[in-house]
Amino acid sequence: MRTWREDLFGTPYRTLVSLLLCGGLVWLSWRCLQWAWIDAIFEADADRCRDSLQGACWGVIREKIRPILWGRFPFEEQWRSALSSLILLLLLCVSAWPAFWRRSLALAWLVAWGAVIVLMGGGLWGLTEVPTHRWGGVTLTLILATLALISALPLGVLLALGRRSRWPLIRTLCATYIEVIRGVPLISVLFMATFMLPLLFPQSWRPDVLLRVLIGLVMFVAAYVAEVIRGGLQSIPRGQIEAAVALGLKPWQVQAYVVLPQGLRAVIPALMNSVVGTLKDSSLVTVVGLYELTGALSLALGGDPVWRPFYLEGYMFITAVYFILCFSLSRYSHWVESRLIGTR
């Protein structure tokens, strides 16, 4: 078996290429460290940042941290947005722990979402009313991603079961829906949900823009989740289904007790990919006027000529936030996979 030494230094040509690549990597790493830390400016001093051409200006994060994290939410009320984010993050962490997988967890979700809606929307208990178009930042990102996934998962299961149905009409309708939605980009779906969906309702009532965007996001995510789940359902041996039927189980019992538990367990890694993708796709809602985490950065810097030149540092901060969230989800996926499937 070849070792890494043979791969990197087995011949003079490999040795030369390896040394050049290692040298370039060391030089690039040093330059990045020098720019991001050694010569960087951490104070919120715009004049000093403009005079310095060597290092990063992390002072822009200190200066604009609140509009970046909470968007256009009223400044004096941003504690409500921060508390809502904390509630959602704590609820997600609790839900990820198997010891709390009980029926009472569903009640905790309902109570938590009620608290988040009251905190963000206001209008009760002396809280100032804040319209949904002013929600933004990391709170809006968490709200969109969480609600979209919670709503899309059961819809995706139904679509996957419908596409495998013996009834031609149901199978054709589900397959058509999945292929049509998966054949268009998410931006098109968001535009249609935002500007065309209101045409289907009476003129006296128009859905809120956040609700319209959420409907479009759920429709899009459900189509991809359905194909993931269908792959898991198809992995179940036919003999198990026939054995369940022979035992006298009804068709819905076969799906609920035999097929779905095994199928969902088999596609945990793929489902986690959909979760990570949905979290990142939520950034596209900026095109329809909602400023989530990425859009809040443009909003915070776009109207301020003093700090506008330091977009790079701002986007690197947003990148770090997304990386922490997505990497945490990825590691959790590996842990769940090793626990339920027995792989490492």
Coordinates of N, CA, C and O in Angstrom, one line a residue, residues 191-322:
F191 N -40.3 34.7 -6.5 CA -41.0 35.8 -7.2 C -42.4 35.5 -7.4 O -43.3 36.3 -7.3
M192 N -42.7 34.2 -7.9 CA -44.1 33.8 -8.1 C -44.9 33.8 -6.8 O -46.1 34.3 -6.9
A193 N -44.3 33.4 -5.7 CA -45.1 33.4 -4.5 C -45.3 34.8 -4.0 O -46.4 35.1 -3.4
T194 N -44.4 35.7 -4.2 CA -44.6 37.1 -3.7 C -45.5 37.9 -4.6 O -46.3 38.7 -4.0
F195 N -45.4 37.8 -5.9 CA -46.1 38.7 -6.8 C -47.3 38.1 -7.5 O -48.3 38.8 -7.9
M196 N -47.3 36.7 -7.7 CA -48.4 36.1 -8.4 C -49.4 35.4 -7.4 O -50.6 35.3 -7.7
L197 N -48.9 34.9 -6.3 CA -49.8 34.3 -5.3 C -51.0 35.2 -4.8 O -52.1 34.7 -4.7
P198 N -50.7 36.5 -4.6 CA -51.8 37.4 -4.2 C -53.0 37.4 -5.2 O -54.1 37.8 -4.8
L199 N -52.7 37.2 -6.5 CA -53.7 37.2 -7.5 C -54.8 36.1 -7.3 O -55.9 36.2 -7.8
L200 N -54.4 35.1 -6.5 CA -55.3 34.0 -6.3 C -56.3 34.2 -5.1 O -57.2 33.4 -4.9
F201 N -56.1 35.3 -4.4 CA -56.9 35.6 -3.2 C -57.8 36.8 -3.5 O -57.5 37.6 -4.4
P202 N -58.9 36.9 -2.8 CA -59.7 38.1 -3.0 C -59.0 39.4 -2.7 O -58.0 39.4 -2.0
Q203 N -59.4 40.5 -3.4 CA -58.7 41.7 -3.3 C -58.8 42.3 -1.9 O -58.0 43.1 -1.5
S204 N -59.8 41.9 -1.1 CA -60.0 42.4 0.2 C -59.0 41.8 1.2 O -58.8 42.2 2.3
W205 N -58.3 40.7 0.8 CA -57.3 40.1 1.7 C -56.1 39.7 0.9 O -56.1 39.0 -0.1
R206 N -54.9 40.1 1.3 CA -53.7 39.8 0.7 C -52.8 39.2 1.8 O -52.6 39.8 2.9
P207 N -52.2 38.0 1.5 CA -51.3 37.4 2.5 C -50.1 38.3 2.8 O -49.6 39.0 1.9
D208 N -49.6 38.2 4.0 CA -48.4 39.0 4.4 C -47.2 38.5 3.5 O -47.1 37.4 3.1
V209 N -46.3 39.5 3.3 CA -45.2 39.1 2.4 C -44.3 38.0 3.0 O -43.8 37.1 2.3
L210 N -44.2 38.0 4.3 CA -43.4 36.9 5.0 C -44.1 35.6 4.8 O -43.5 34.5 4.5
L211 N -45.5 35.6 4.9 CA -46.2 34.3 4.7 C -46.1 33.9 3.2 O -45.9 32.7 3.0
R212 N -46.1 34.8 2.3 CA -46.0 34.4 0.9 C -44.6 33.8 0.6 O -44.5 32.8 -0.1
V213 N -43.6 34.4 1.1 CA -42.2 33.9 0.9 C -42.1 32.6 1.6 O -41.4 31.6 1.0
L214 N -42.6 32.4 2.7 CA -42.6 31.1 3.4 C -43.3 30.0 2.6 O -42.8 28.9 2.6
I215 N -44.4 30.3 2.0 CA -45.1 29.3 1.2 C -44.3 28.9 0.0 O -44.1 27.7 -0.3
G216 N -43.6 29.9 -0.6 CA -42.7 29.5 -1.7 C -41.6 28.7 -1.3 O -41.2 27.7 -2.0
L217 N -41.0 29.0 -0.2 CA -39.8 28.3 0.3 C -40.2 26.8 0.7 O -39.5 25.9 0.4
V218 N -41.4 26.7 1.3 CA -41.9 25.4 1.7 C -42.2 24.5 0.4 O -41.8 23.3 0.4
M219 N -42.8 25.1 -0.6 CA -43.0 24.4 -1.8 C -41.7 23.9 -2.4 O -41.6 22.8 -2.9
F220 N -40.7 24.7 -2.4 CA -39.4 24.4 -3.0 C -38.7 23.3 -2.3 O -38.3 22.3 -2.8
V221 N -38.6 23.5 -0.9 CA -37.9 22.5 -0.1 C -38.6 21.1 -0.1 O -38.0 20.1 -0.2
A222 N -40.0 21.2 -0.1 CA -40.7 19.9 -0.1 C -40.4 19.0 -1.3 O -40.4 17.8 -1.2
A223 N -40.3 19.7 -2.5 CA -40.0 18.9 -3.7 C -38.7 18.1 -3.6 O -38.6 17.0 -4.0
Y224 N -37.7 18.8 -3.0 CA -36.4 18.1 -2.9 C -36.4 17.1 -1.8 O -35.8 16.0 -1.9
V225 N -37.1 17.4 -0.7 CA -37.2 16.4 0.4 C -37.9 15.2 0.0 O -37.6 14.1 0.4
A226 N -38.9 15.4 -0.9 CA -39.7 14.3 -1.4 C -38.8 13.3 -2.1 O -39.0 12.0 -2.0
E227 N -37.9 13.8 -3.0 CA -37.1 12.9 -3.7 C -36.1 12.2 -2.8 O -35.7 11.0 -3.1
V228 N -35.6 12.9 -1.8 CA -34.7 12.2 -0.8 C -35.4 11.1 -0.1 O -34.9 10.0 0.0
I229 N -36.6 11.4 0.3 CA -37.4 10.3 1.1 C -37.8 9.2 0.1 O -37.7 8.0 0.5
R230 N -38.1 9.5 -1.1 CA -38.5 8.4 -2.0 C -37.3 7.5 -2.2 O -37.5 6.3 -2.4
G231 N -36.1 8.0 -2.3 CA -34.9 7.1 -2.4 C -34.8 6.2 -1.2 O -34.4 5.0 -1.3
G232 N -35.1 6.7 0.0 CA -35.1 5.9 1.2 C -36.2 4.8 1.2 O -35.9 3.7 1.6
L233 N -37.3 5.2 0.7 CA -38.4 4.2 0.7 C -38.1 3.1 -0.3 O -38.5 1.9 -0.1
Q234 N -37.5 3.4 -1.4 CA -37.2 2.4 -2.4 C -36.1 1.4 -2.0 O -35.9 0.4 -2.5
S235 N -35.3 1.8 -0.9 CA -34.3 1.0 -0.4 C -34.8 -0.2 0.5 O -34.0 -1.1 0.8
I236 N -36.1 -0.1 0.9 CA -36.6 -1.2 1.7 C -36.9 -2.4 0.9 O -37.5 -2.4 -0.2
P237 N -36.4 -3.6 1.3 CA -36.6 -4.8 0.5 C -38.1 -5.1 0.4 O -38.9 -4.9 1.3
R238 N -38.4 -5.6 -0.8 CA -39.8 -6.0 -1.1 C -40.3 -7.1 -0.1 O -41.5 -7.1 0.2
G239 N -39.4 -7.9 0.3 CA -39.8 -9.0 1.2 C -40.4 -8.5 2.5 O -41.3 -9.2 3.1
Q240 N -39.9 -7.4 3.0 CA -40.4 -6.9 4.3 C -41.8 -6.4 4.1 O -42.7 -6.6 5.0
I241 N -42.1 -5.8 3.0 CA -43.5 -5.3 2.8 C -44.4 -6.5 2.6 O -45.5 -6.5 3.2
E242 N -44.0 -7.5 1.9 CA -44.8 -8.7 1.7 C -45.1 -9.4 3.0 O -46.2 -9.9 3.3
A243 N -44.0 -9.4 3.9 CA -44.2 -10.1 5.2 C -45.2 -9.3 6.1 O -46.0 -9.9 6.8
A244 N -45.1 -8.0 6.0 CA -46.0 -7.2 6.8 C -47.5 -7.4 6.3 O -48.4 -7.4 7.1
V245 N -47.7 -7.5 5.0 CA -49.0 -7.7 4.5 C -49.5 -9.1 4.9 O -50.7 -9.3 5.2
A246 N -48.6 -10.1 4.9 CA -49.0 -11.4 5.3 C -49.4 -11.5 6.7 O -50.2 -12.4 7.1
L247 N -48.8 -10.6 7.6 CA -49.2 -10.6 9.0 C -50.5 -9.9 9.2 O -51.0 -9.9 10.4
G248 N -51.1 -9.4 8.2 CA -52.4 -8.8 8.3 C -52.4 -7.3 8.5 O -53.5 -6.7 8.8
L249 N -51.3 -6.6 8.3 CA -51.2 -5.2 8.4 C -51.9 -4.5 7.3 O -51.8 -5.0 6.1
K250 N -52.6 -3.4 7.5 CA -53.2 -2.7 6.5 C -52.2 -1.8 5.7 O -51.1 -1.6 6.3
P251 N -52.5 -1.4 4.5 CA -51.5 -0.6 3.7 C -50.9 0.6 4.5 O -49.7 0.8 4.5
W252 N -51.8 1.4 5.2 CA -51.2 2.5 5.9 C -50.4 2.1 7.1 O -49.4 2.8 7.5
Q253 N -50.7 0.9 7.7 CA -49.8 0.4 8.8 C -48.5 -0.1 8.3 O -47.5 0.1 8.9
V254 N -48.5 -0.6 7.1 CA -47.2 -1.1 6.5 C -46.3 0.1 6.2 O -45.1 0.1 6.6
Q255 N -46.9 1.2 5.7 CA -46.1 2.4 5.5 C -45.6 3.1 6.8 O -44.5 3.5 6.9
A256 N -46.5 3.1 7.8 CA -46.2 3.8 9.0 C -45.3 3.1 9.9 O -44.4 3.7 10.6
Y257 N -45.4 1.7 10.0 CA -44.6 1.0 11.0 C -43.4 0.2 10.4 O -42.5 -0.2 11.1
V258 N -43.4 0.0 9.0 CA -42.4 -0.8 8.4 C -41.5 0.0 7.5 O -40.3 0.1 7.6
V259 N -42.2 0.7 6.5 CA -41.4 1.4 5.4 C -40.9 2.7 5.9 O -39.6 3.0 5.7
L260 N -41.7 3.6 6.4 CA -41.2 4.9 6.7 C -40.1 5.0 7.8 O -39.1 5.7 7.6
P261 N -40.2 4.3 8.9 CA -39.1 4.3 9.9 C -37.8 3.9 9.3 O -36.8 4.6 9.6
Q262 N -37.8 2.8 8.5 CA -36.5 2.4 7.9 C -36.0 3.3 6.8 O -34.8 3.6 6.7
G263 N -37.0 3.8 6.0 CA -36.6 4.7 4.9 C -36.1 6.0 5.4 O -35.1 6.5 4.9
L264 N -36.7 6.6 6.4 CA -36.2 7.9 6.9 C -34.9 7.7 7.6 O -34.0 8.6 7.5
R265 N -34.7 6.6 8.3 CA -33.4 6.4 8.9 C -32.3 6.2 7.9 O -31.1 6.7 8.2
A266 N -32.6 5.7 6.8 CA -31.5 5.4 5.8 C -31.1 6.7 5.1 O -30.0 6.8 4.5
V267 N -31.9 7.8 5.1 CA -31.6 9.0 4.3 C -31.3 10.2 5.3 O -31.4 11.3 4.9
I268 N -30.9 9.9 6.5 CA -30.5 11.0 7.4 C -29.4 11.9 6.9 O -29.6 13.1 6.9
P269 N -28.3 11.3 6.3 CA -27.3 12.3 5.7 C -27.9 13.1 4.6 O -27.6 14.3 4.6
A270 N -28.7 12.6 3.7 CA -29.2 13.3 2.6 C -30.2 14.4 3.2 O -30.3 15.5 2.6
L271 N -31.0 14.0 4.2 CA -31.9 15.0 4.7 C -31.2 16.1 5.4 O -31.6 17.3 5.3
M272 N -30.1 15.8 6.0 CA -29.3 16.9 6.6 C -28.7 17.8 5.6 O -28.6 19.0 5.8
N273 N -28.4 17.3 4.4 CA -28.0 18.2 3.3 C -29.1 19.1 2.9 O -28.8 20.3 2.6
S274 N -30.3 18.7 2.9 CA -31.4 19.5 2.6 C -31.6 20.6 3.7 O -32.0 21.8 3.4
V275 N -31.4 20.2 5.0 CA -31.4 21.2 6.1 C -30.4 22.3 5.9 O -30.7 23.5 6.0
V276 N -29.2 21.9 5.6 CA -28.1 22.9 5.4 C -28.4 23.8 4.2 O -28.2 25.0 4.2
G277 N -28.9 23.1 3.1 CA -29.2 23.9 1.9 C -30.3 24.9 2.1 O -30.3 26.0 1.6
T278 N -31.3 24.5 2.9 CA -32.4 25.4 3.2 C -32.0 26.6 4.0 O -32.4 27.7 3.8
L279 N -31.1 26.3 5.0 CA -30.5 27.4 5.8 C -29.8 28.4 4.9 O -30.0 29.7 5.1
K280 N -29.0 28.0 4.0 CA -28.3 28.9 3.1 C -29.2 29.5 2.0 O -29.0 30.7 1.7
D281 N -30.2 28.8 1.5 CA -31.1 29.3 0.5 C -32.0 30.4 1.1 O -32.5 31.2 0.3
S282 N -32.1 30.5 2.4 CA -32.9 31.6 3.0 C -32.4 33.0 2.7 O -33.1 34.0 2.8
S283 N -31.1 33.0 2.3 CA -30.5 34.3 2.0 C -31.1 34.9 0.7 O -30.9 36.1 0.5
L284 N -31.8 34.1 -0.1 CA -32.3 34.6 -1.4 C -33.6 35.4 -1.2 O -34.0 36.1 -2.1
V285 N -34.1 35.5 0.0 CA -35.3 36.2 0.2 C -35.1 37.7 0.1 O -36.0 38.5 0.1
T286 N -33.8 38.1 0.1 CA -33.5 39.5 0.0 C -34.0 40.1 -1.3 O -34.4 41.3 -1.4
V287 N -34.1 39.3 -2.4 CA -34.6 39.8 -3.7 C -36.0 40.2 -3.7 O -36.5 40.9 -4.6
V288 N -36.8 39.8 -2.6 CA -38.2 40.1 -2.6 C -38.5 41.1 -1.4 O -39.6 41.2 -1.0
G289 N -37.4 41.7 -0.9 CA -37.6 42.8 0.1 C -37.5 42.4 1.6 O -37.9 43.2 2.4
L290 N -37.1 41.1 1.9 CA -36.9 40.7 3.2 C -35.4 40.7 3.5 O -34.7 40.0 2.7
Y291 N -34.9 41.3 4.6 CA -33.5 41.4 4.8 C -33.1 40.5 5.9 O -33.1 40.8 7.1
E292 N -32.8 39.2 5.5 CA -32.2 38.3 6.5 C -30.8 38.6 6.8 O -30.3 39.7 6.6
L293 N -30.0 37.7 7.2 CA -28.6 37.9 7.7 C -27.8 38.6 6.6 O -27.1 39.6 6.8
T294 N -27.8 38.0 5.4 CA -27.0 38.5 4.3 C -27.5 39.9 3.9 O -26.7 40.8 3.6
G295 N -28.8 40.0 3.7 CA -29.4 41.2 3.3 C -29.2 42.3 4.3 O -29.1 43.5 3.9
A296 N -29.2 42.0 5.6 CA -29.1 43.0 6.6 C -27.7 43.6 6.5 O -27.5 44.8 6.8
L297 N -26.7 42.9 6.1 CA -25.3 43.5 5.9 C -25.4 44.5 4.8 O -24.8 45.6 5.0
S298 N -26.0 44.2 3.7 CA -26.1 45.2 2.6 C -26.9 46.5 3.1 O -26.5 47.6 2.7
L299 N -27.9 46.2 3.9 CA -28.7 47.3 4.4 C -27.9 48.2 5.4 O -28.0 49.4 5.4
A300 N -27.0 47.5 6.2 CA -26.3 48.3 7.2 C -25.2 49.1 6.6 O -24.9 50.2 7.1
L301 N -24.5 48.6 5.5 CA -23.4 49.3 4.9 C -23.7 50.1 3.7 O -23.0 51.0 3.4
G302 N -24.8 49.7 3.0 CA -25.1 50.4 1.8 C -25.5 51.8 1.9 O -25.2 52.7 1.1
G303 N -26.1 52.2 3.0 CA -26.5 53.6 3.2 C -25.6 54.4 4.1 O -25.9 55.5 4.5
D304 N -24.4 53.8 4.4 CA -23.4 54.5 5.2 C -22.1 54.7 4.4 O -21.3 53.8 4.3
P305 N -21.9 55.9 3.9 CA -20.6 56.0 3.0 C -19.4 55.9 3.9 O -18.3 55.7 3.3
V306 N -19.4 56.1 5.2 CA -18.2 56.0 6.0 C -17.7 54.6 6.1 O -16.5 54.3 5.9
W307 N -18.6 53.6 6.3 CA -18.2 52.2 6.4 C -18.5 51.4 5.2 O -18.2 50.2 5.2
R308 N -19.0 52.0 4.1 CA -19.3 51.2 2.9 C -18.1 50.5 2.3 O -18.3 49.4 1.7
P309 N -16.9 51.1 2.3 CA -15.8 50.4 1.7 C -15.4 49.0 2.3 O -14.6 48.3 1.7
F310 N -15.9 48.7 3.5 CA -15.4 47.5 4.2 C -16.5 46.4 4.1 O -16.8 45.7 5.1
Y311 N -17.0 46.2 2.9 CA -17.9 45.1 2.7 C -17.2 43.7 2.9 O -17.8 42.8 3.4
L312 N -15.9 43.6 2.5 CA -15.3 42.3 2.6 C -15.3 41.8 4.0 O -15.6 40.6 4.3
E313 N -14.9 42.6 5.0 CA -14.9 42.2 6.4 C -16.3 41.8 6.8 O -16.5 40.8 7.6
G314 N -17.3 42.6 6.4 CA -18.7 42.2 6.7 C -19.1 40.9 6.2 O -19.7 40.1 6.9
Y315 N -18.8 40.6 4.9 CA -19.2 39.3 4.4 C -18.4 38.2 5.0 O -18.9 37.1 5.1
M316 N -17.1 38.4 5.4 CA -16.4 37.4 6.1 C -17.0 37.1 7.4 O -17.0 35.9 7.9
F317 N -17.6 38.1 8.1 CA -18.3 37.8 9.4 C -19.5 37.0 9.1 O -19.8 36.0 9.8
I318 N -20.3 37.3 8.1 CA -21.5 36.6 7.7 C -21.1 35.1 7.4 O -21.8 34.2 7.7
T319 N -20.0 35.0 6.6 CA -19.5 33.6 6.3 C -19.2 32.8 7.5 O -19.5 31.6 7.6
A320 N -18.6 33.5 8.5 CA -18.3 32.8 9.7 C -19.5 32.3 10.5 O -19.6 31.2 11.0
V321 N -20.6 33.2 10.5 CA -21.8 32.8 11.1 C -22.5 31.6 10.4 O -22.9 30.6 11.1
Y322 N -22.5 31.6 9.1 CA -23.1 30.5 8.4 C -22.3 29.2 8.5 O -22.8 28.1 8.6

